[in-house]
Amino acid sequence: MSGSKPDILWSPHHADRYVICDSELSLYRIGAVGTSEAKAGALPLSQETAATLLAINSDTPYMKCVAWYPKHEPECLLAVGQANGRVVLTSLGQSHNSKCKELVGKEFVPKHARQCNTLAWNPVDSNWLAAGLDKHRADFSVLIWDISSKYSPEAVPAEKLRLSGDADSGMVVTKPLYELGQNDACLSLCWLPRDHQKLLLAGMHRNLAIFDLRNTSQKTFVNTKAIQGVTVDPYFPDRVASFFEGQVAIWDLRRFEKPVFTLTEQPKPLTKVAWCPTRMGLLATLTRDSNVIRLYDMQHAPTPIGDETEPTIIERGVQPCSESVISSFAWHPSTQNRMVVVSPNRAMCDFTVFERISLAWSSTTSLMWACGRHLYECTEESGEGGAAEKDIATKMRERAQSRYGHDTVQLWRNHLLAGGNDPHLRSLWYTLESLMQQYTEDLEQRQQGNKQSLIYAGIKNIVKSSSGTTETRRCWKGSDRPTDVAQYHSEERSLALQLCGWISRGPEIDVEPFLRSLEQEGEWERAASVALFNLDIRRAIQILNKGASAEKGDLNLNVVAMALSGYTDEKSSLWREMCSSLRLQLKKPYLCVMFAFLTSEPGSYDAVLYESRVAVRDRVAFACMFLNDNQLPRYIDKLTNDMKEAGNLEGVLLTGLTKDGVDLMESYVDRTGDVQTASFCMLRGSTAEVVKDPRVQCWIENYRNLLDAWRFWHKRAEFDIHRSKLDPSSKPLAQVFVSCNFCGKSISFSCSAMPHQGRGFSQYGVSGSPTKSKVTSCPGCRKPLPRCALCLMNMGTPVSSCPGKSDEKVDLPRDKKLAQFNNWFTWCHNCRHGGHAGHMLSWFRDHSECPVSACTCKCMQLDTTGKLQPSDYV
Amino acid sequence: MFVARSIAADHKDLIHDVSYDFHGRRMATCSSDQSVKVWDKSDDGEWHCTASWKTHSGSVWRVTWAHPEFGQVLASCSFDRTAAVWEEIVGESNDKQRGLSHWIKRTTLVDSRTSVTDVKFAPKHMGLVLATCSADGVVRIYEAPDVMNLSQWSLQHEISCKLSCSCISWNPSSSRAHPPMIAVGSDDNNVTYSGKVQIYEYNENTRKYTKAETLMTVTDPVHDIAFAPNLGRSFHVLAIATKDVRIFKLIPLRRESTTSSGPTKFEVQVMAQFDSHNSQVWRVSWNITSTLLASSGDDGCVRLWKANYMDNWKCTGILRGDGSPVNGSSVQGAALGAVGSGGAQTQNSVVGAASAGRKKAQLMPG
């Protein structure tokens, strides 16, 4: 410790007090922020704690080192080593204490004045204070003083007394108890906790030496450069750390010949090395002018005795006060891993070193982490703020629970099931809805011998096969002025328009119903632009007016309407010039494309076609109306590729559920991880090429795996049912067969293999549920089936347990469902005892062992997974 | 928004690893106190320790669950140079211990001559396969040929990585297009050996694991590594905990000829790199959809990372190691550290780190 740089010292017994020493000693008390203890002048040390200055002591100038008296009484007694080698006892704010009084002010003066480097109280015999001094010729460098010694021999020169400024000669002690380390300097020393008579010294002559005070002539020593800051591991009394320059050496006193190991060298010289008193094997080091405290975790440091394992030392670095340089630090004596850090300008900071945190996510998006010996679980809470978007895992879970994807009749409703707030999903399911409608209608036509279906293939393939396009130049509606805008028509193009939702089925191109529905939804700009693209300026203006006058309407729409009404097709008009430049400032994309359309040259509509804020379906419909047979496929191809690259679900309209669609969905999944949507969407692709695509199969498997991990087993089962309806090849085979003990034939054989020939049983059945028959014997050999272990009746499981087809759609009440299940034939696969499912369930409700006498099988506990409840269970 | 609460773990020493089972209803922890604890979640959401037993004669570094279709099986690895496989058996013991499950050691894997630093079960479609790595730089892959007999494990592969290994991660992809793949991280301190992450791929023809990729840009010690759940994506994502958090994207290049027997070539991109932990990063973990990444580091904080639609990764949450929120976030009901050690924190470091995080968390050109 040098005079300028502050050092820090915790009180050994008061967990809330510490001393900062630089040119003076300042005693601080640390307390929680906001408590009555913390006064107004308290210095904040961290978010929770603040320090209050209790006392300042500036009686002892030229301080070189300080040591706090280790015993409870007298408290707050400190030994200060000075630059002239004197050791002074002093105190902070404890003057009333009588016991302290006779000690405070006591001085211990060496024969020759030189710097005092280090001080250490003996931990057991607390009267003993060891002081390490610089070298002075052949004098001793380590003096052990007894603070209780009273006598002051006359030998003390009067001059020295004057220097100390203390008139009371009884307070000056010049005769040490022991003198060690002749002809050497002492840089650091410490008492050994195993034997309080032993002292470890680090001398200038590059050695570490252990002295025994009972026989001071003998010493064990080792030559080393690492002679600064010797300190004993409080958890491992044989382990000592010492340092030199940037290197720390760890010693084992049982084998003192060489360091057990050295830590990686730091580029700058070290200033402090300290073992953590509250955590085993943690050494903190500080280098000069650094803001990082390096920690070495030696949980499994090698011992010199025993095997030669690689040391597992974990090196860590902490920055207690971010960027500012640290002057010194001190571990808190009792609170685990806590330290106070002081910077050169005496700014202090209370800091706890966290242990290395290990963490794991559960399948249900809760995070568990372990810090030290404690566990913390952290779950995603749907906070009322809800500003942050939910993670896709949470979204998929919620969607699975709301039966997302299962509405097979009204496909568009699935986006509502998904929450109704995702524009991509909305677009996707509306697209699929219209694709499906077209598909079913086409299917009917095909049965009437029409040409092959194209519809699930999407607009890209539809327009490719376009033929017989007619070009027309229509007039603006309501005026006879001819336009030079060419419009194109063909059967395929109208089909595409239908898919885009602009027109409904039929030979005529009538957008009026579509406009009305847009008006109803308040999409004024979009409706106006669709009207305009159908060359009906009046209708567009009317829509805009309506929009302006509607509730919460935008009055600016009237201004736009005014601007529209001024339309002129003259090439060099002011209107055209202003519109084409000012339209770029319009924020609403649909208004923007309206003016783009009006001001662009016929046949070049890039400003409309490549306005990415406009919905894909509108742009495609526009293209189908105004692009010729050369331009259209090129545009559609380019748009399709853009959509594929971006994974934009709007593009499904173009690709349909084809290989292109799988490519598009692949980049959507790559981007979002939403395998749920991908699975449900691609299952609708009827062609084997799509469903059997390995990527699609992979998404489906991943989605099923997710449902399983969430224990949404019912949802998974429902998904499988849904899947097998759309993809019959995915139906799993029967899993279990029960064979007769006597003849070895399957007892369900006769019925499952020849369902229509089960006369023998169905004759008992009531019509409508033909299989409700009683079978108590093997259908093959007519030997009786085993008995239920509880009711001792022969098992009479109906051979086919599926209820009548008419029941399928009806949601059975719970007890009715169970009533059928009660008859099931169940058995334990381990002990092979069994019976009626209902009987078994009720038995195991309050028993753990098998109901069969002398069978100790814990049938119900065998499978841990079986104990888990499905989390979608209602 | 994430809210944390503390659970009384009752380990006698530092906990080194936590691991959830497939369903997230069971959890295992391991500690320097040489024990493993198994926790079950009750219906009210509370965790109850249902088993605790001494597993090794040294610190237990990692613990991991097998897929439940192989039974209730755990693997642990330790400083005592071994890895072990444990199976839960139904209590044949007396009624006193009802409610406590019984775990028995099925095998001890003693091939390593140094501390076994990580253990991981392979994805279930590969069967019951276990990989370990050790400080002497060897990755060992074991297989239980008979899933009914967990005491028989055969050492199938030994991969020498030349560098001391600290962590491994299996590529979880179940797609047939992706051969089995394992990434290995090294905590070797020497910066002159660059490429602290190596990726090995199984070759169907030679029936051996061969090196497919070395991430040469990772030069600092690697403490943890995690492949993201693939979820049907066409590429692989790998998170690495080194002196910063790094996220790599490995895009398999489509092979020109199907007959080529060499390992898959990858296009490697850095998706993100964050140094907001200020110092070493210790752990990384992906959520089930690999859309959230959690990391822990020497700033004593757990950070959550999330990518937006543009693949732009951002920090979406910071929690201190004792569960308390970093100031500024008004999280209610956050469980503060239940014990004294959690009493004091440093505003400065955490806040400083947080702001640095915001500044530095940006997309890397990739």
mmCIF file with all atom_site columns, N, CA, C and O in Angstrom, chain A residues 46-48 299-300 316 350-352 357 369 372 375 377 381 391 670-671 699 858 861, chain B residues 1 5 7 14-15 32 59 90-91 232 234 287 291 296 298 321 327 344-346:
data_model
loop_
_atom_site.group_PDB
_atom_site.id
_atom_site.type_symbol
_atom_site.label_atom_id
_atom_site.label_alt_id
_atom_site.label_comp_id
_atom_site.label_asym_id
_atom_site.label_entity_id
_atom_site.label_seq_id
_atom_site.pdbx_PDB_ins_code
_atom_site.Cartn_x
_atom_site.Cartn_y
_atom_site.Cartn_z
_atom_site.occupancy
_atom_site.B_iso_or_equiv
_atom_site.pdbx_formal_charge
_atom_site.auth_seq_id
_atom_site.auth_comp_id
_atom_site.auth_asym_id
_atom_site.auth_atom_id
_atom_site.pdbx_PDB_model_num
ATOM 1   N N  . SER A 1 46  ? -24.103 0.663   -4.326  1.00 0.00 ? 46  SER A N  1
ATOM 2   C CA . SER A 1 46  ? -24.714 -0.188  -5.331  1.00 0.00 ? 46  SER A CA 1
ATOM 3   C C  . SER A 1 46  ? -26.189 0.174   -5.324  1.00 0.00 ? 46  SER A C  1
ATOM 4   O O  . SER A 1 46  ? -26.598 1.121   -4.656  1.00 0.00 ? 46  SER A O  1
ATOM 5   N N  . GLN A 1 47  ? -26.970 -0.601  -6.073  1.00 0.00 ? 47  GLN A N  1
ATOM 6   C CA . GLN A 1 47  ? -28.399 -0.340  -6.119  1.00 0.00 ? 47  GLN A CA 1
ATOM 7   C C  . GLN A 1 47  ? -29.038 -0.408  -4.746  1.00 0.00 ? 47  GLN A C  1
ATOM 8   O O  . GLN A 1 47  ? -29.965 0.323   -4.440  1.00 0.00 ? 47  GLN A O  1
ATOM 9   N N  . GLU A 1 48  ? -28.533 -1.319  -3.900  1.00 0.00 ? 48  GLU A N  1
ATOM 10  C CA . GLU A 1 48  ? -29.196 -1.562  -2.632  1.00 0.00 ? 48  GLU A CA 1
ATOM 11  C C  . GLU A 1 48  ? -28.458 -1.004  -1.438  1.00 0.00 ? 48  GLU A C  1
ATOM 12  O O  . GLU A 1 48  ? -29.048 -0.877  -0.376  1.00 0.00 ? 48  GLU A O  1
ATOM 13  N N  . GLN A 1 299 ? -11.320 -25.249 -7.777  1.00 0.00 ? 299 GLN A N  1
ATOM 14  C CA . GLN A 1 299 ? -12.069 -26.312 -7.121  1.00 0.00 ? 299 GLN A CA 1
ATOM 15  C C  . GLN A 1 299 ? -11.281 -27.604 -7.110  1.00 0.00 ? 299 GLN A C  1
ATOM 16  O O  . GLN A 1 299 ? -11.368 -28.376 -6.180  1.00 0.00 ? 299 GLN A O  1
ATOM 17  N N  . HIS A 1 300 ? -10.571 -27.805 -8.167  1.00 0.00 ? 300 HIS A N  1
ATOM 18  C CA . HIS A 1 300 ? -9.848  -29.061 -8.263  1.00 0.00 ? 300 HIS A CA 1
ATOM 19  C C  . HIS A 1 300 ? -8.399  -28.786 -8.587  1.00 0.00 ? 300 HIS A C  1
ATOM 20  O O  . HIS A 1 300 ? -7.891  -29.200 -9.598  1.00 0.00 ? 300 HIS A O  1
ATOM 21  N N  . ARG A 1 316 ? -11.587 -16.289 -14.468 1.00 0.00 ? 316 ARG A N  1
ATOM 22  C CA . ARG A 1 316 ? -12.710 -15.409 -14.745 1.00 0.00 ? 316 ARG A CA 1
ATOM 23  C C  . ARG A 1 316 ? -12.273 -13.968 -14.566 1.00 0.00 ? 316 ARG A C  1
ATOM 24  O O  . ARG A 1 316 ? -11.238 -13.699 -13.970 1.00 0.00 ? 316 ARG A O  1
ATOM 25  N N  . ASP A 1 350 ? -19.865 -1.592  -3.967  1.00 0.00 ? 350 ASP A N  1
ATOM 26  C CA . ASP A 1 350 ? -20.178 -2.846  -3.291  1.00 0.00 ? 350 ASP A CA 1
ATOM 27  C C  . ASP A 1 350 ? -20.541 -3.860  -4.369  1.00 0.00 ? 350 ASP A C  1
ATOM 28  O O  . ASP A 1 350 ? -21.378 -3.576  -5.228  1.00 0.00 ? 350 ASP A O  1
ATOM 29  N N  . PHE A 1 351 ? -19.938 -5.019  -4.321  1.00 0.00 ? 351 PHE A N  1
ATOM 30  C CA . PHE A 1 351 ? -20.037 -5.906  -5.476  1.00 0.00 ? 351 PHE A CA 1
ATOM 31  C C  . PHE A 1 351 ? -20.088 -7.347  -5.008  1.00 0.00 ? 351 PHE A C  1
ATOM 32  O O  . PHE A 1 351 ? -19.389 -7.726  -4.074  1.00 0.00 ? 351 PHE A O  1
ATOM 33  N N  . THR A 1 352 ? -20.943 -8.107  -5.633  1.00 0.00 ? 352 THR A N  1
ATOM 34  C CA . THR A 1 352 ? -20.975 -9.540  -5.355  1.00 0.00 ? 352 THR A CA 1
ATOM 35  C C  . THR A 1 352 ? -20.599 -10.292 -6.610  1.00 0.00 ? 352 THR A C  1
ATOM 36  O O  . THR A 1 352 ? -21.173 -10.044 -7.673  1.00 0.00 ? 352 THR A O  1
ATOM 37  N N  . ILE A 1 357 ? -22.981 -19.219 -13.987 1.00 0.00 ? 357 ILE A N  1
ATOM 38  C CA . ILE A 1 357 ? -24.384 -19.595 -14.080 1.00 0.00 ? 357 ILE A CA 1
ATOM 39  C C  . ILE A 1 357 ? -24.534 -20.640 -15.183 1.00 0.00 ? 357 ILE A C  1
ATOM 40  O O  . ILE A 1 357 ? -24.053 -20.435 -16.291 1.00 0.00 ? 357 ILE A O  1
ATOM 41  N N  . TRP A 1 369 ? -32.006 -21.604 -14.196 1.00 0.00 ? 369 TRP A N  1
ATOM 42  C CA . TRP A 1 369 ? -30.567 -21.461 -14.106 1.00 0.00 ? 369 TRP A CA 1
ATOM 43  C C  . TRP A 1 369 ? -30.100 -21.699 -12.691 1.00 0.00 ? 369 TRP A C  1
ATOM 44  O O  . TRP A 1 369 ? -30.852 -21.558 -11.736 1.00 0.00 ? 369 TRP A O  1
ATOM 45  N N  . GLY A 1 372 ? -24.449 -20.480 -8.139  1.00 0.00 ? 372 GLY A N  1
ATOM 46  C CA . GLY A 1 372 ? -23.962 -20.921 -6.837  1.00 0.00 ? 372 GLY A CA 1
ATOM 47  C C  . GLY A 1 372 ? -24.696 -22.175 -6.420  1.00 0.00 ? 372 GLY A C  1
ATOM 48  O O  . GLY A 1 372 ? -24.733 -23.149 -7.155  1.00 0.00 ? 372 GLY A O  1
ATOM 49  N N  . LEU A 1 375 ? -31.155 -22.277 -7.272  1.00 0.00 ? 375 LEU A N  1
ATOM 50  C CA . LEU A 1 375 ? -31.807 -22.462 -8.563  1.00 0.00 ? 375 LEU A CA 1
ATOM 51  C C  . LEU A 1 375 ? -32.824 -21.349 -8.756  1.00 0.00 ? 375 LEU A C  1
ATOM 52  O O  . LEU A 1 375 ? -33.481 -20.924 -7.804  1.00 0.00 ? 375 LEU A O  1
ATOM 53  N N  . GLU A 1 377 ? -36.007 -20.221 -11.438 1.00 0.00 ? 377 GLU A N  1
ATOM 54  C CA . GLU A 1 377 ? -36.812 -20.552 -12.605 1.00 0.00 ? 377 GLU A CA 1
ATOM 55  C C  . GLU A 1 377 ? -37.466 -19.281 -13.094 1.00 0.00 ? 377 GLU A C  1
ATOM 56  O O  . GLU A 1 377 ? -37.916 -18.442 -12.326 1.00 0.00 ? 377 GLU A O  1
ATOM 57  N N  . GLU A 1 381 ? -44.058 -14.455 -18.796 1.00 0.00 ? 381 GLU A N  1
ATOM 58  C CA . GLU A 1 381 ? -45.359 -14.014 -18.300 1.00 0.00 ? 381 GLU A CA 1
ATOM 59  C C  . GLU A 1 381 ? -45.985 -13.141 -19.367 1.00 0.00 ? 381 GLU A C  1
ATOM 60  O O  . GLU A 1 381 ? -45.332 -12.266 -19.924 1.00 0.00 ? 381 GLU A O  1
ATOM 61  N N  . ASP A 1 391 ? -42.871 -15.146 -28.427 1.00 0.00 ? 391 ASP A N  1
ATOM 62  C CA . ASP A 1 391 ? -42.008 -16.034 -29.181 1.00 0.00 ? 391 ASP A CA 1
ATOM 63  C C  . ASP A 1 391 ? -42.867 -17.021 -29.968 1.00 0.00 ? 391 ASP A C  1
ATOM 64  O O  . ASP A 1 391 ? -43.987 -17.346 -29.585 1.00 0.00 ? 391 ASP A O  1
ATOM 65  N N  . ASP A 1 670 ? -37.381 -21.394 -42.453 1.00 0.00 ? 670 ASP A N  1
ATOM 66  C CA . ASP A 1 670 ? -36.024 -20.986 -42.108 1.00 0.00 ? 670 ASP A CA 1
ATOM 67  C C  . ASP A 1 670 ? -36.051 -19.681 -41.316 1.00 0.00 ? 670 ASP A C  1
ATOM 68  O O  . ASP A 1 670 ? -35.274 -19.473 -40.391 1.00 0.00 ? 670 ASP A O  1
ATOM 69  N N  . ARG A 1 671 ? -36.960 -18.820 -41.709 1.00 0.00 ? 671 ARG A N  1
ATOM 70  C CA . ARG A 1 671 ? -36.997 -17.493 -41.117 1.00 0.00 ? 671 ARG A CA 1
ATOM 71  C C  . ARG A 1 671 ? -37.720 -17.506 -39.773 1.00 0.00 ? 671 ARG A C  1
ATOM 72  O O  . ARG A 1 671 ? -37.290 -16.864 -38.822 1.00 0.00 ? 671 ARG A O  1
ATOM 73  N N  . TRP A 1 699 ? -41.041 -31.240 -41.660 1.00 0.00 ? 699 TRP A N  1
ATOM 74  C CA . TRP A 1 699 ? -41.795 -30.257 -40.879 1.00 0.00 ? 699 TRP A CA 1
ATOM 75  C C  . TRP A 1 699 ? -42.870 -30.936 -40.050 1.00 0.00 ? 699 TRP A C  1
ATOM 76  O O  . TRP A 1 699 ? -43.073 -30.619 -38.886 1.00 0.00 ? 699 TRP A O  1
ATOM 77  N N  . LYS A 1 858 ? -45.515 -53.365 -9.340  1.00 0.00 ? 858 LYS A N  1
ATOM 78  C CA . LYS A 1 858 ? -46.119 -52.029 -9.231  1.00 0.00 ? 858 LYS A CA 1
ATOM 79  C C  . LYS A 1 858 ? -46.488 -51.550 -10.633 1.00 0.00 ? 858 LYS A C  1
ATOM 80  O O  . LYS A 1 858 ? -45.828 -50.683 -11.213 1.00 0.00 ? 858 LYS A O  1
ATOM 81  N N  . GLN A 1 861 ? -46.678 -47.906 -11.822 1.00 0.00 ? 861 GLN A N  1
ATOM 82  C CA . GLN A 1 861 ? -45.541 -47.012 -11.698 1.00 0.00 ? 861 GLN A CA 1
ATOM 83  C C  . GLN A 1 861 ? -44.418 -47.353 -12.653 1.00 0.00 ? 861 GLN A C  1
ATOM 84  O O  . GLN A 1 861 ? -43.380 -46.714 -12.648 1.00 0.00 ? 861 GLN A O  1
ATOM 85  N N  . MET B 2 1   ? -42.104 -10.896 -21.485 1.00 0.00 ? 1   MET B N  1
ATOM 86  C CA . MET B 2 1   ? -41.537 -10.501 -20.200 1.00 0.00 ? 1   MET B CA 1
ATOM 87  C C  . MET B 2 1   ? -41.241 -11.750 -19.381 1.00 0.00 ? 1   MET B C  1
ATOM 88  O O  . MET B 2 1   ? -42.024 -12.684 -19.363 1.00 0.00 ? 1   MET B O  1
ATOM 89  N N  . ARG B 2 5   ? -38.174 -16.764 -10.200 1.00 0.00 ? 5   ARG B N  1
ATOM 90  C CA . ARG B 2 5   ? -38.379 -17.056 -8.784  1.00 0.00 ? 5   ARG B CA 1
ATOM 91  C C  . ARG B 2 5   ? -37.366 -18.101 -8.367  1.00 0.00 ? 5   ARG B C  1
ATOM 92  O O  . ARG B 2 5   ? -36.867 -18.864 -9.195  1.00 0.00 ? 5   ARG B O  1
ATOM 93  N N  . ILE B 2 7   ? -35.734 -21.321 -6.200  1.00 0.00 ? 7   ILE B N  1
ATOM 94  C CA . ILE B 2 7   ? -36.114 -22.650 -5.736  1.00 0.00 ? 7   ILE B CA 1
ATOM 95  C C  . ILE B 2 7   ? -35.022 -23.101 -4.783  1.00 0.00 ? 7   ILE B C  1
ATOM 96  O O  . ILE B 2 7   ? -33.838 -22.956 -5.091  1.00 0.00 ? 7   ILE B O  1
ATOM 97  N N  . LEU B 2 14  ? -21.426 -25.828 -5.184  1.00 0.00 ? 14  LEU B N  1
ATOM 98  C CA . LEU B 2 14  ? -21.840 -25.177 -6.428  1.00 0.00 ? 14  LEU B CA 1
ATOM 99  C C  . LEU B 2 14  ? -22.580 -26.129 -7.355  1.00 0.00 ? 14  LEU B C  1
ATOM 100 O O  . LEU B 2 14  ? -22.176 -27.282 -7.508  1.00 0.00 ? 14  LEU B O  1
ATOM 101 N N  . ILE B 2 15  ? -23.620 -25.646 -7.951  1.00 0.00 ? 15  ILE B N  1
ATOM 102 C CA . ILE B 2 15  ? -24.333 -26.423 -8.964  1.00 0.00 ? 15  ILE B CA 1
ATOM 103 C C  . ILE B 2 15  ? -23.671 -26.131 -10.311 1.00 0.00 ? 15  ILE B C  1
ATOM 104 O O  . ILE B 2 15  ? -23.470 -24.970 -10.661 1.00 0.00 ? 15  ILE B O  1
ATOM 105 N N  . SER B 2 32  ? -20.794 -29.748 -7.273  1.00 0.00 ? 32  SER B N  1
ATOM 106 C CA . SER B 2 32  ? -19.484 -30.105 -6.729  1.00 0.00 ? 32  SER B CA 1
ATOM 107 C C  . SER B 2 32  ? -19.602 -30.990 -5.499  1.00 0.00 ? 32  SER B C  1
ATOM 108 O O  . SER B 2 32  ? -18.619 -31.561 -5.063  1.00 0.00 ? 32  SER B O  1
ATOM 109 N N  . SER B 2 59  ? -16.293 -33.492 -8.470  1.00 0.00 ? 59  SER B N  1
ATOM 110 C CA . SER B 2 59  ? -17.334 -32.589 -8.943  1.00 0.00 ? 59  SER B CA 1
ATOM 111 C C  . SER B 2 59  ? -18.040 -33.198 -10.145 1.00 0.00 ? 59  SER B C  1
ATOM 112 O O  . SER B 2 59  ? -17.394 -33.751 -11.024 1.00 0.00 ? 59  SER B O  1
ATOM 113 N N  . VAL B 2 90  ? -38.564 -48.537 -10.408 1.00 0.00 ? 90  VAL B N  1
ATOM 114 C CA . VAL B 2 90  ? -39.720 -48.349 -9.553  1.00 0.00 ? 90  VAL B CA 1
ATOM 115 C C  . VAL B 2 90  ? -39.417 -48.937 -8.197  1.00 0.00 ? 90  VAL B C  1
ATOM 116 O O  . VAL B 2 90  ? -38.834 -50.009 -8.078  1.00 0.00 ? 90  VAL B O  1
ATOM 117 N N  . GLY B 2 91  ? -39.794 -48.163 -7.186  1.00 0.00 ? 91  GLY B N  1
ATOM 118 C CA . GLY B 2 91  ? -39.401 -48.494 -5.823  1.00 0.00 ? 91  GLY B CA 1
ATOM 119 C C  . GLY B 2 91  ? -39.810 -49.881 -5.399  1.00 0.00 ? 91  GLY B C  1
ATOM 120 O O  . GLY B 2 91  ? -40.997 -50.148 -5.185  1.00 0.00 ? 91  GLY B O  1
ATOM 121 N N  . GLY B 2 232 ? -36.777 -28.411 -38.857 1.00 0.00 ? 232 GLY B N  1
ATOM 122 C CA . GLY B 2 232 ? -37.073 -28.437 -40.283 1.00 0.00 ? 232 GLY B CA 1
ATOM 123 C C  . GLY B 2 232 ? -36.414 -27.348 -41.084 1.00 0.00 ? 232 GLY B C  1
ATOM 124 O O  . GLY B 2 232 ? -36.748 -27.157 -42.249 1.00 0.00 ? 232 GLY B O  1
ATOM 125 N N  . SER B 2 234 ? -33.375 -25.485 -43.172 1.00 0.00 ? 234 SER B N  1
ATOM 126 C CA . SER B 2 234 ? -32.454 -26.058 -44.145 1.00 0.00 ? 234 SER B CA 1
ATOM 127 C C  . SER B 2 234 ? -31.003 -25.840 -43.748 1.00 0.00 ? 234 SER B C  1
ATOM 128 O O  . SER B 2 234 ? -30.110 -26.290 -44.430 1.00 0.00 ? 234 SER B O  1
ATOM 129 N N  . ASN B 2 287 ? -34.035 -22.240 -26.861 1.00 0.00 ? 287 ASN B N  1
ATOM 130 C CA . ASN B 2 287 ? -35.368 -22.740 -26.559 1.00 0.00 ? 287 ASN B CA 1
ATOM 131 C C  . ASN B 2 287 ? -35.782 -23.744 -27.644 1.00 0.00 ? 287 ASN B C  1
ATOM 132 O O  . ASN B 2 287 ? -35.046 -23.983 -28.606 1.00 0.00 ? 287 ASN B O  1
ATOM 133 N N  . THR B 2 291 ? -35.641 -19.921 -31.325 1.00 0.00 ? 291 THR B N  1
ATOM 134 C CA . THR B 2 291 ? -35.883 -18.516 -31.588 1.00 0.00 ? 291 THR B CA 1
ATOM 135 C C  . THR B 2 291 ? -35.427 -17.650 -30.422 1.00 0.00 ? 291 THR B C  1
ATOM 136 O O  . THR B 2 291 ? -35.368 -16.438 -30.555 1.00 0.00 ? 291 THR B O  1
ATOM 137 N N  . SER B 2 296 ? -25.217 -16.863 -20.192 1.00 0.00 ? 296 SER B N  1
ATOM 138 C CA . SER B 2 296 ? -24.805 -16.371 -18.886 1.00 0.00 ? 296 SER B CA 1
ATOM 139 C C  . SER B 2 296 ? -23.327 -16.058 -18.954 1.00 0.00 ? 296 SER B C  1
ATOM 140 O O  . SER B 2 296 ? -22.576 -16.728 -19.669 1.00 0.00 ? 296 SER B O  1
ATOM 141 N N  . ASP B 2 298 ? -19.770 -13.577 -17.071 1.00 0.00 ? 298 ASP B N  1
ATOM 142 C CA . ASP B 2 298 ? -19.113 -13.102 -15.868 1.00 0.00 ? 298 ASP B CA 1
ATOM 143 C C  . ASP B 2 298 ? -19.658 -11.780 -15.354 1.00 0.00 ? 298 ASP B C  1
ATOM 144 O O  . ASP B 2 298 ? -19.216 -11.292 -14.323 1.00 0.00 ? 298 ASP B O  1
ATOM 145 N N  . GLY B 2 321 ? -28.048 -12.857 -11.820 1.00 0.00 ? 321 GLY B N  1
ATOM 146 C CA . GLY B 2 321 ? -27.908 -14.251 -11.418 1.00 0.00 ? 321 GLY B CA 1
ATOM 147 C C  . GLY B 2 321 ? -28.739 -14.622 -10.215 1.00 0.00 ? 321 GLY B C  1
ATOM 148 O O  . GLY B 2 321 ? -29.075 -15.776 -10.014 1.00 0.00 ? 321 GLY B O  1
ATOM 149 N N  . ASN B 2 327 ? -32.163 -2.996  -12.990 1.00 0.00 ? 327 ASN B N  1
ATOM 150 C CA . ASN B 2 327 ? -33.043 -1.840  -12.785 1.00 0.00 ? 327 ASN B CA 1
ATOM 151 C C  . ASN B 2 327 ? -33.444 -1.228  -14.112 1.00 0.00 ? 327 ASN B C  1
ATOM 152 O O  . ASN B 2 327 ? -32.736 -1.268  -15.098 1.00 0.00 ? 327 ASN B O  1
ATOM 153 N N  . ALA B 2 344 ? -26.316 -7.845  -2.028  1.00 0.00 ? 344 ALA B N  1
ATOM 154 C CA . ALA B 2 344 ? -25.628 -6.690  -2.577  1.00 0.00 ? 344 ALA B CA 1
ATOM 155 C C  . ALA B 2 344 ? -25.297 -6.890  -4.040  1.00 0.00 ? 344 ALA B C  1
ATOM 156 O O  . ALA B 2 344 ? -24.803 -7.922  -4.446  1.00 0.00 ? 344 ALA B O  1
ATOM 157 N N  . GLN B 2 345 ? -25.630 -5.928  -4.799  1.00 0.00 ? 345 GLN B N  1
ATOM 158 C CA . GLN B 2 345 ? -25.292 -6.003  -6.209  1.00 0.00 ? 345 GLN B CA 1
ATOM 159 C C  . GLN B 2 345 ? -24.605 -4.715  -6.626  1.00 0.00 ? 345 GLN B C  1
ATOM 160 O O  . GLN B 2 345 ? -24.527 -3.771  -5.872  1.00 0.00 ? 345 GLN B O  1
ATOM 161 N N  . THR B 2 346 ? -24.165 -4.705  -7.801  1.00 0.00 ? 346 THR B N  1
ATOM 162 C CA . THR B 2 346 ? -23.549 -3.497  -8.293  1.00 0.00 ? 346 THR B CA 1
ATOM 163 C C  . THR B 2 346 ? -24.387 -2.944  -9.401  1.00 0.00 ? 346 THR B C  1
ATOM 164 O O  . THR B 2 346 ? -24.587 -3.554  -10.432 1.00 0.00 ? 346 THR B O  1
#
